[in-house]
Coordinates of C-alpha atoms in Angstrom, one line a residue:
Chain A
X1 CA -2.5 -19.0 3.9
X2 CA 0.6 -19.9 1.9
X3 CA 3.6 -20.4 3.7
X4 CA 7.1 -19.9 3.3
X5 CA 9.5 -21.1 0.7
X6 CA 13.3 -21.5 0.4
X7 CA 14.7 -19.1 -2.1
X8 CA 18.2 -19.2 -3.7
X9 CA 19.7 -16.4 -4.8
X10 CA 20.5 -16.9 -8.7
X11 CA 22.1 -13.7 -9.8
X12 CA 22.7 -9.8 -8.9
X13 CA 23.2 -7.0 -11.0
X14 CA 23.8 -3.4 -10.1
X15 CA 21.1 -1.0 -11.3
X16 CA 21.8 2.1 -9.8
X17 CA 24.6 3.9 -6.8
X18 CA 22.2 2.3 -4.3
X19 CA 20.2 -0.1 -6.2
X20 CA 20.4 -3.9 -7.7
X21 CA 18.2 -6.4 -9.0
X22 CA 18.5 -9.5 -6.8
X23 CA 16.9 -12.7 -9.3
X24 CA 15.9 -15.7 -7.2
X25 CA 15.1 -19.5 -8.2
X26 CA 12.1 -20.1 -5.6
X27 CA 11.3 -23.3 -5.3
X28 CA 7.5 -24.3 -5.6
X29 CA 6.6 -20.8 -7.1
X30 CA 3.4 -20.7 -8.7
X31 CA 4.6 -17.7 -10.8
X32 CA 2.8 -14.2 -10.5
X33 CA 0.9 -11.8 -12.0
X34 CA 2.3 -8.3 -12.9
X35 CA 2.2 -5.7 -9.9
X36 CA 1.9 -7.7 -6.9
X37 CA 4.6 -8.5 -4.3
X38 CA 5.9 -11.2 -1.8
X39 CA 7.4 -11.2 1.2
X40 CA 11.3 -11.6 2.3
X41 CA 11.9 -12.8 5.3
X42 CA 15.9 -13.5 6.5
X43 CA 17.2 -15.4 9.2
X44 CA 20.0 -14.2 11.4
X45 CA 22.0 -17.2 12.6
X46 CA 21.0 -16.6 15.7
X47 CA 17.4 -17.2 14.8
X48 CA 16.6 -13.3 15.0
X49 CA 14.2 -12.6 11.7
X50 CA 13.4 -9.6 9.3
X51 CA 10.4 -9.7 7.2
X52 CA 9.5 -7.2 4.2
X53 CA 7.2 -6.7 1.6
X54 CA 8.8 -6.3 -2.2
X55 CA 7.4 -5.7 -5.5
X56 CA 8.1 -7.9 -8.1
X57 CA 9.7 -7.0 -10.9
X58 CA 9.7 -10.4 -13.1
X59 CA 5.9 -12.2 -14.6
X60 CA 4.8 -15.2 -15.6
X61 CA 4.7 -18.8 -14.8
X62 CA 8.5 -19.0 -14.0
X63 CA 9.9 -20.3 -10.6
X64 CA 12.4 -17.8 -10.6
X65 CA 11.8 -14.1 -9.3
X66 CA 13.2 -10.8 -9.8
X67 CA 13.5 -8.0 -7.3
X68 CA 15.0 -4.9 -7.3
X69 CA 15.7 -3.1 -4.4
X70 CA 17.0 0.4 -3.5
X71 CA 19.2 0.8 -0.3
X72 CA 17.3 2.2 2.7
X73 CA 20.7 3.8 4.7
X74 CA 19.2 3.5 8.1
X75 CA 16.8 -0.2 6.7
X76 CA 18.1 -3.3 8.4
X77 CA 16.6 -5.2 5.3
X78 CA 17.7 -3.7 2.3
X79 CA 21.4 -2.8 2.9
X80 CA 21.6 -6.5 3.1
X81 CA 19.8 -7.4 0.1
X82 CA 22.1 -4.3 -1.9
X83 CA 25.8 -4.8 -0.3
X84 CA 25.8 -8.5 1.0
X85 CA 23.5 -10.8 -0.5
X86 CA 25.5 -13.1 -3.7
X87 CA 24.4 -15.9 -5.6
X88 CA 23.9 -18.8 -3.8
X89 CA 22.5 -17.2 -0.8
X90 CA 19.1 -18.6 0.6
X91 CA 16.5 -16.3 2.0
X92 CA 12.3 -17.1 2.3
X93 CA 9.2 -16.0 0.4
X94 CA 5.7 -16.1 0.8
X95 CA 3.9 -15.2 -2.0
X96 CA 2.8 -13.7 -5.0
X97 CA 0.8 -11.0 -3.2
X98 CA -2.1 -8.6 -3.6
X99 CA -5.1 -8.8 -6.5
X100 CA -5.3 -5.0 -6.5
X101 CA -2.8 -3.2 -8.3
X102 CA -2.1 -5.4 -11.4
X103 CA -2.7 -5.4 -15.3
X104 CA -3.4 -8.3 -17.2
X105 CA -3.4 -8.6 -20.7
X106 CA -7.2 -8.9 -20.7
X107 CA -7.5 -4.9 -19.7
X108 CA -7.6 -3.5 -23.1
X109 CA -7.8 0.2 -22.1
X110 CA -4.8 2.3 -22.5
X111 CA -2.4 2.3 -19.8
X112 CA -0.6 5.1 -18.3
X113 CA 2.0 4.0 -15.8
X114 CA 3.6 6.9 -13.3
X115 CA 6.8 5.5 -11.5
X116 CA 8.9 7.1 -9.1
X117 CA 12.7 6.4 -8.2
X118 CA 12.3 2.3 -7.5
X119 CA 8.6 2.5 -7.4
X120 CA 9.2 1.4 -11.1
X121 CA 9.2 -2.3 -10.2
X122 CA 6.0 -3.5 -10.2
X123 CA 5.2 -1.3 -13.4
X124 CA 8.3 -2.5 -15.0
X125 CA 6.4 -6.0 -14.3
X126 CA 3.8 -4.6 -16.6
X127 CA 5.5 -3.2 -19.1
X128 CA 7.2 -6.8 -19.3
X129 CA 3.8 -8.5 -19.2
X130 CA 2.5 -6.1 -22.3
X131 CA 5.2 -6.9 -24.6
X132 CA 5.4 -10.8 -23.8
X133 CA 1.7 -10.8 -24.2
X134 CA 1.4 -9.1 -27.7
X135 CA -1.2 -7.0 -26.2
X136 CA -1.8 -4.2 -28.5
X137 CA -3.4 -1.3 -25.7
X138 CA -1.3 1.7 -25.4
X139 CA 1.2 1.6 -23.2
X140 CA 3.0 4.9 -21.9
X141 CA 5.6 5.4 -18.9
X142 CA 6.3 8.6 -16.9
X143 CA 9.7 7.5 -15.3
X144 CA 10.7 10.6 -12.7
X145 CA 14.3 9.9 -11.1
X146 CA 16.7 12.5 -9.4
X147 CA 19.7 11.5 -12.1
X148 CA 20.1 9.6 -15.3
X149 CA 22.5 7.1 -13.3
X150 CA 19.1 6.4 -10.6
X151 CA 17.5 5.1 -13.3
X152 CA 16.8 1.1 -12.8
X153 CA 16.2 -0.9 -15.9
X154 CA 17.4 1.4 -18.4
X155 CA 18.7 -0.5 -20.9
X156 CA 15.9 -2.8 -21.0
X157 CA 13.4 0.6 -21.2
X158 CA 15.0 1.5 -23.9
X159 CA 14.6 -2.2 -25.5
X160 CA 11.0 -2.1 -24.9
X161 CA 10.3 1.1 -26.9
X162 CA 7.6 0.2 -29.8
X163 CA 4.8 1.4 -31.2
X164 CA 2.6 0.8 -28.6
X165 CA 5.1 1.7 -25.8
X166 CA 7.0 4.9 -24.8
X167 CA 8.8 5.9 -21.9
X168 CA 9.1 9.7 -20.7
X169 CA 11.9 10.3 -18.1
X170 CA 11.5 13.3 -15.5
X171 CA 14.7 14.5 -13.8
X172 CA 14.6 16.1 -10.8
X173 CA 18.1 17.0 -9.8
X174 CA 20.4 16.8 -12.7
X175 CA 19.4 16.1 -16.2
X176 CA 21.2 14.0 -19.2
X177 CA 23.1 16.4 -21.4
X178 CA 21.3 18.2 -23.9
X179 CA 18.4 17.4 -22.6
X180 CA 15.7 19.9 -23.4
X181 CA 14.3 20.8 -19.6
X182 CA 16.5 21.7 -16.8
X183 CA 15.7 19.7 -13.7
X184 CA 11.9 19.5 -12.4
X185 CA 9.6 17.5 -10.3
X186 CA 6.3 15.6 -11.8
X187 CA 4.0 18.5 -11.8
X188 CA 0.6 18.9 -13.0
X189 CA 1.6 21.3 -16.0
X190 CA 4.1 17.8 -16.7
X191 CA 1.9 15.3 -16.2
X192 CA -0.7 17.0 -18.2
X193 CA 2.1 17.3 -21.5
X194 CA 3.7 14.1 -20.9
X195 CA 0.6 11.2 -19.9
X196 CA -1.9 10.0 -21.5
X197 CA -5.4 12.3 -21.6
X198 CA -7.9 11.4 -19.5
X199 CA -10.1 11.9 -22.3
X200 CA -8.7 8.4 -23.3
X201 CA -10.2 7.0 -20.1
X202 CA -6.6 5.1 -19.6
X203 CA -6.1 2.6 -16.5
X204 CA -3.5 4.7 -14.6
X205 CA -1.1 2.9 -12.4
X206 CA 1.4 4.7 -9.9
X207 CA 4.0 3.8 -7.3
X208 CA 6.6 5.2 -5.4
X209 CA 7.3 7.5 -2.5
X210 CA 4.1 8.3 -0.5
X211 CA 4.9 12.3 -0.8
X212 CA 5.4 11.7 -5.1
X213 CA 2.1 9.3 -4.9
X214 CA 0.5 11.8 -3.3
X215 CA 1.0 14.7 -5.4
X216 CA 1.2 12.8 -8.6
X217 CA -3.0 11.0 -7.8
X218 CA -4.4 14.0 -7.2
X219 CA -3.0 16.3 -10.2
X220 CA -4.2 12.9 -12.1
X221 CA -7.8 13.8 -10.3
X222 CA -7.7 17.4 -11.2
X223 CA -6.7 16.7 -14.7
X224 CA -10.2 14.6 -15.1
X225 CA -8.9 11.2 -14.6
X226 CA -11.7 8.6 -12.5
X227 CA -10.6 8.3 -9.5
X228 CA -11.6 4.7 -10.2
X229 CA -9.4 4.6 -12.7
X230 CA -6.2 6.0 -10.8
X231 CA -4.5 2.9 -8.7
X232 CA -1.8 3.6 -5.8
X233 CA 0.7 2.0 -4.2
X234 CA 3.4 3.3 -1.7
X235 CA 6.8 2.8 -0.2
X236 CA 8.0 4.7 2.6
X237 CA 7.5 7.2 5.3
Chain B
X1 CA 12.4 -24.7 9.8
X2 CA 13.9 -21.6 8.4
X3 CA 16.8 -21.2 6.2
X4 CA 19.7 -18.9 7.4
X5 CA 20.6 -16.5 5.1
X6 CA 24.7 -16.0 5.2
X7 CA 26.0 -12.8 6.2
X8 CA 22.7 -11.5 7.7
X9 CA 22.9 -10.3 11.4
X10 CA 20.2 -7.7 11.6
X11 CA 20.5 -4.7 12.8
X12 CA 18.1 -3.3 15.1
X13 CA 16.9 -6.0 17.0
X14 CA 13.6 -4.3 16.9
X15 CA 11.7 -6.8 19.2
X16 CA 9.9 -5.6 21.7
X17 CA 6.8 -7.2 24.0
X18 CA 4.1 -5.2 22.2
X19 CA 5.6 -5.9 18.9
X20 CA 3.2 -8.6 16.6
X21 CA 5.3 -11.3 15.0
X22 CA 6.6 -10.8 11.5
X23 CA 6.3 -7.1 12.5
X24 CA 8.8 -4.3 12.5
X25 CA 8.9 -0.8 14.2
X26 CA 9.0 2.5 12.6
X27 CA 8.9 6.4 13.7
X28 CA 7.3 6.9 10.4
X29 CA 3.7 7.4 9.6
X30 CA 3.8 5.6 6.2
X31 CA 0.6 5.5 4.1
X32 CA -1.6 2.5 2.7
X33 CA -3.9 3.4 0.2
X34 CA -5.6 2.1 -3.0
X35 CA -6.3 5.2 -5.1
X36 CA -6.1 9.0 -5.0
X37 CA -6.8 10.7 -1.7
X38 CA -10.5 11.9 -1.6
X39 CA -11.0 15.7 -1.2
X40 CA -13.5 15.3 1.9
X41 CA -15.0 19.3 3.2
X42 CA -16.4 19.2 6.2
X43 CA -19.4 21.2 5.3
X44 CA -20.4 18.4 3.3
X45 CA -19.2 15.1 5.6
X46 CA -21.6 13.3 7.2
X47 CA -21.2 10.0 9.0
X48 CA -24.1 7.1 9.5
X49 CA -25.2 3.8 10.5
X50 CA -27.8 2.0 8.5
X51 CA -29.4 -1.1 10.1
X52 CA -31.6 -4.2 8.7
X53 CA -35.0 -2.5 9.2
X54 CA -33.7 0.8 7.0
X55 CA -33.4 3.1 9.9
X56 CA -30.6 5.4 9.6
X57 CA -28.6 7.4 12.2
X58 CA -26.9 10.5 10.8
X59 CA -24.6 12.9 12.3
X60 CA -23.3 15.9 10.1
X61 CA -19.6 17.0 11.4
X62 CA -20.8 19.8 13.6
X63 CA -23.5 17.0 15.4
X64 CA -20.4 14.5 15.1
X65 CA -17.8 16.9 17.3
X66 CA -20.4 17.8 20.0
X67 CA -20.5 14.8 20.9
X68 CA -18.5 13.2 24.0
X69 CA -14.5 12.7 22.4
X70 CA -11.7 10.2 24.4
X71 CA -8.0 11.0 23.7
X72 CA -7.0 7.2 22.9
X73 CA -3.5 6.0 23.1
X74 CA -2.4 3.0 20.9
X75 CA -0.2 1.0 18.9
X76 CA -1.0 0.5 15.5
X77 CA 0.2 -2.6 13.0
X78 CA 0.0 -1.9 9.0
X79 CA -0.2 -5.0 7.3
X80 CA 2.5 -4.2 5.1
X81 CA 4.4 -5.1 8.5
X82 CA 5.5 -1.8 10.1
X83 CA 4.4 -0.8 13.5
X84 CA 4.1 2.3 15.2
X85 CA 3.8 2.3 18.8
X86 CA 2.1 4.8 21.4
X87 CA 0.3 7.0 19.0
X88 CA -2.1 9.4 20.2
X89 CA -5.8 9.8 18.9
X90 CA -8.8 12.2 19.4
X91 CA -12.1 10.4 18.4
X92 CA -15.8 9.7 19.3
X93 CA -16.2 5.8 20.9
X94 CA -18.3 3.6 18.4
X95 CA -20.1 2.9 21.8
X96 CA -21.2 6.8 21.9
X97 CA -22.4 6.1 18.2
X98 CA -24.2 3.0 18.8
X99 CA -26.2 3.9 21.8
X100 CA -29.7 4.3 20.0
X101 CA -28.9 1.7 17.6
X102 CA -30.9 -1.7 17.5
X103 CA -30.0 -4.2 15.2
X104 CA -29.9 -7.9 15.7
X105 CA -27.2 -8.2 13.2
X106 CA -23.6 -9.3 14.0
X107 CA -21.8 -7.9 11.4
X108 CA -20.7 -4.0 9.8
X109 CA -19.4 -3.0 6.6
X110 CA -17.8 0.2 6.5
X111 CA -17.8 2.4 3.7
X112 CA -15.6 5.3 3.1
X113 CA -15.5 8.1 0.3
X114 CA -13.6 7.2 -3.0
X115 CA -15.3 3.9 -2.3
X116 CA -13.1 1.6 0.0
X117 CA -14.8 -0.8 2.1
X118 CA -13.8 -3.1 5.0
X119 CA -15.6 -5.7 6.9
X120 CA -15.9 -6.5 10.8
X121 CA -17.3 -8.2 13.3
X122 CA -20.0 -5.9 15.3
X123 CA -17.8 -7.1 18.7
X124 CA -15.2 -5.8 17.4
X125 CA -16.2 -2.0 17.5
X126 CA -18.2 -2.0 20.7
X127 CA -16.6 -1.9 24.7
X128 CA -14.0 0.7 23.9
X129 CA -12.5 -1.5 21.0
X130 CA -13.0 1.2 18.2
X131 CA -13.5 4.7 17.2
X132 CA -14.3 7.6 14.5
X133 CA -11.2 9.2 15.2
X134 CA -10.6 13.0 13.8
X135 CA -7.3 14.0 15.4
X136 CA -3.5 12.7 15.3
X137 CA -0.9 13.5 18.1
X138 CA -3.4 16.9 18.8
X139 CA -3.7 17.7 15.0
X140 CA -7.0 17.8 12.6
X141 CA -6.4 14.3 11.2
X142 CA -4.3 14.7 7.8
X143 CA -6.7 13.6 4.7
X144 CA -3.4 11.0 3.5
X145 CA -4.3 9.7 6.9
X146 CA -7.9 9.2 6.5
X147 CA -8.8 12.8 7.5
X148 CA -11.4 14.4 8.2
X149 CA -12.0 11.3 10.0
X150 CA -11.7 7.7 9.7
X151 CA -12.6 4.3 11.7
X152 CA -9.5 3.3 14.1
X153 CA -9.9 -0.5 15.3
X154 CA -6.4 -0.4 16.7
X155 CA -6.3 -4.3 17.8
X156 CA -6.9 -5.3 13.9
X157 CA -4.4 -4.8 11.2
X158 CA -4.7 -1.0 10.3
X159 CA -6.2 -1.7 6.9
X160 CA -9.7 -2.0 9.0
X161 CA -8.9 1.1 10.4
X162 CA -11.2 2.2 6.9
X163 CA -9.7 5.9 6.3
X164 CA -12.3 8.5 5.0
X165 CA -14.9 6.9 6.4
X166 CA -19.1 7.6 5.6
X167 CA -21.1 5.0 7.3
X168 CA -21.4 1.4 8.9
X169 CA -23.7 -0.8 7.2
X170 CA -24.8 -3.3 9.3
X171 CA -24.3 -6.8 8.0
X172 CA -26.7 -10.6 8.6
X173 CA -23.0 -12.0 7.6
X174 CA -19.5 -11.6 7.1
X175 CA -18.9 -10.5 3.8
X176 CA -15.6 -9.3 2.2
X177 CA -14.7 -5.4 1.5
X178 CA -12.3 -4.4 -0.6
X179 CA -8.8 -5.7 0.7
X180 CA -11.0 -8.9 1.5
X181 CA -12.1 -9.3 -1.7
X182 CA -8.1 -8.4 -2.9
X183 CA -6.4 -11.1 -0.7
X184 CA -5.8 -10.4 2.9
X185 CA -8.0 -11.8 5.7
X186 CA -11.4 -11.8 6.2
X187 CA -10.5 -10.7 10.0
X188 CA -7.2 -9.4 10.6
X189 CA -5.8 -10.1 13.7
X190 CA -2.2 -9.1 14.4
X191 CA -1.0 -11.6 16.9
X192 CA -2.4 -14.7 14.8
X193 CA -0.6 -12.8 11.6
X194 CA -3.9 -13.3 9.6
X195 CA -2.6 -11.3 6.9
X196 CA -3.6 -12.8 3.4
X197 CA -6.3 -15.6 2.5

C-alpha cells in the first residue's frame, strides 16, 4: 500500500472556460507510467477531507506531476482545483495508479487513441510518452469536444503532429470556421472515416464520459475491432 | 499528519455513518469497466459452478429465474471512491446456487463474458453475503451495469461485484483476477480501504 505524499502546487495554466492544468512538485514520486492516475486528497482546516481519483497527464521519471481538470459545477473537488488552488498550495497524493490502461513504448502495434472532452488526459500522457520515446508505431487521435475553445492541450497537439502522429478533432456543438462538417457527435459512420482500421489490429485506447465510452466501444466492436484490443476508462455519471 | 490545503473548505460535508473512509456519496450510477460492453442475449446466457472434481452445475436463464429471487437492499462502494447508498436489487442468493455443491475448496474465481475475472474468498459469497443479481431499482439490469446479470458482493469494493458474469470456478487458493493482477487488493474491503497492492 503506498501512502500519501505532500504535493506542492508548482504552476496553473488555463486550458479551457472550465478547465486548467494544475502541475505539482510531489515529493518522493517515483514517476509514472502513461495512462494511469493518483489520488488527490485535500484537507479542510478543520480536518474535514476530500479524496479523488485523477488521470495524469505528465510521464516519466520526474517528481513533478501534471493534472488537468475540468470543473464539475455541483463537485466539491474540482471547483477547487479550477478557481482556487495557486502555486504554492499543498495538497496529497497517493500514487501512480492502475497497470491496465497504459501504453508503453514496448507495444509496437498501431495505436488509436479516442478521447472525449477532458478524458484526453491520460491519452495526452501517451501521446507524450510516444514522442519522447522515439517510438516509431502509428499513433492517431480522435479528439471529440463541444467547441474549439474546450479543447485542452491544443497548442501542444498541434506541436506533436509528425509523421507518425495525427490528431482528428470532432465538434459537437459549434465548429472552427471553415471547417468542412457542421457540428456532429463520434458516430460509427465517423469513427469508421476518421480511426485507424481494424484491419491494422491497432491497440485502441478510450476515455471520457461513460455515455461517449459507451457508444464510442461498441461502434469500435461493430466495426471489427477485438474487443481485447479496445481499452476503457470512465469519468462520470 | 495531513497537510492543509489553503482555501479549501469543502462543500458537502458528505459524511455519513454508513459512509467508508476516503469515500464520497453520489446519486449517480457511474460505470467501471475495462473494455467494450459485451452484447450478452439471454437465449444464449448460461451461468455455472465448476468444482475440483470437474463436476459442473449449469443453469440456462429460464432455469436461473425459476429459481427462488430476494429483493436485496444495499449500499455499494466503487473503488474509484463514490458511494451510492440504499440501492435496490432483484437476484438469486449464492446460497440458493450453492446448495448441491460439494467442494472442499475455499476459494472462487469468477469469470464474466468479454473476459474479466475477480477473485474471493468462498465465505464471502455464502450466508446471504452475495448474489447473481438481474434487476436494478425494479428494472432488467442495464448491460453497462453488468446486465443480464452480474455477481453483487455488496460488502466488498464493487469491482468484485464481477458484471456480466458466466461462472464460479472454484479455487485450492487465492489467486488474482484481473483488477488483482492490475493493482488493487487481493480482497477488497471497504472499511479497511484495501484498495491497491
Amino acid at each position: 500500500m503506498t501512502d500519501w505524499k505532500v504535493g506542492t502546487v508548482t504552476d496553473t495554466r488555463t486550458e479551457t472556460p472550465t478547465g486548467r492544468s494544475i502541475t505539482i512538485s510531489v515529493d518522493g514520486w517515483p514517476g509514472n507510467l502513461a495512462g494511469q492516475h493518483l489520488d488527490l486528497r485535500l484537507t479542510a482546516p478543520d480536518g474535514y477531507q476530500a479524496v479523488r481519483s485523477y488521470s495524469i497527464a505528465s510521464v516519466g521519471d520526474g517528481s513533478t506531476v501534471e493534472l488537468a481538470v475540468d470543473r464539475f459545477p455541483t463537485g466539491e473537488v474540482s471547483p477547487y482545483l479550477v478557481d482556487d488552488v495557486l502555486p504554492g498550495d499543498q495538497l496529497e497524493v497517493k500514487g501512480p495508479l492502475g497497470r491496465w490502461f497504459v501504453w508503453t513504448p514496448e507495444d509496437t502495434r498501431p495505436i488509436q487513441l479516442v478521447a472525449g472532452g477532458s478524458g484526453i488526459v491520460p491519452l495526452i500522457a501517451m501521446a507524450r510518452a510516444h514522442a519522447m520515446s522515439g517510438s516509431t508505431t502509428a499513433f492517431r487521435l480522435l479528439y471529440s469536444v463541444r467547441t474549439p475553445e474546450d479543447r485542452f492541450f491544443a497548442d501542444e497537439l498541434a506541436s506533436l503532429e509528425s509523421e507518425t502522429f495525427h490528431v482528428d478533432y470532432v465538434y459537437t456543438r459549434s465548429t472552427p470556421a471553415d471547417w468542412p462538417t457542421p457540428p456532429r457527435r463520434v458516430t460509427r459512420d465517423v469513427i469508421e472515416a476518421l480511426t485507424i482500421s481494424a484491419a491494422d489490429a491497432p491497440g485502441v485506447f478510450v476515455c471520457g464520459p461513460t455515455g461517449f465510452v459507451e457508444a464510442v466501444a461498441r461502434a469500435l466492436v461493430e466495426l471489427g475491432h477485438d474487443p481485447q484490443s479496445v481499452k476503457t476508462e470512465r469519468f462520470g455519471g | 499528519m495531513a497537510v492543509f490545503s489553503r482555501g479549501f473548505g469543502g462543500r458537502a460535508r458528505e459524511s455519513a455513518p454508513d459512509l467508508p473512509p476516503g469515500q464520497f456519496l453520489t446519486e449517480d450510477f457511474p460505470v467501471l469497466s475495462a473494455g467494450p460492453t459485451p452484447e450478452i442475449y439471454t437465449a444464449e446466457w448460461s451461468f455455472s459452478i465448476r468444482t475440483e472434481t470437474g463436476a459442473q452445475h449449469t443453469w440456462d436463464w429460464e432455469q436461473f429465474r425459476a429459481l427462488p429471487s430476494e429483493l436485496v437492499s444495499t449500499d455499494i462502494h466503487c473503488v474509484t471512491r463514490w458511494s451510492k447508498l440504499g440501492t435496490s436489487w432483484r437476484g438469486v442468493s449464492l446460497d440458493t446456487l450453492f446448495e448441491e455443491v460439494e467442494s472442499s475448496y475455499d476459494y472462487v474465481m469468477a469469470h464474466s463474458y468479454g473476459g474479466y475475472t475477480t477473485n474471493l474468498p468462498l465465505e464471502d459469497l455464502l450466508d446471504g453475503k452475495a448474489w447473481i443479481a438481474y434487476e436494478f431499482d425494479g428494472e432488467d439490469l442495464d448491460p453497462e451495469h453488468g446486465g443480464p446479470a452480474r455477481l453483487l458482493v455488496p460488502h466488498l469494493y464493487f469491482w468484485k461485484s464481477a458484471k456480466w458474469v458466466r461462472g464460479l470456478v472454484m479455487m485450492k487458493d487465492d489467486e488474482p483476477g484481473f483488477w488483482e493482477q492490475n493493482g488493487y487488493h487481493t480482497y477488497g474491503d471497504p472499511w479497511q480501504e484495501q484498495r491497491y497492492w
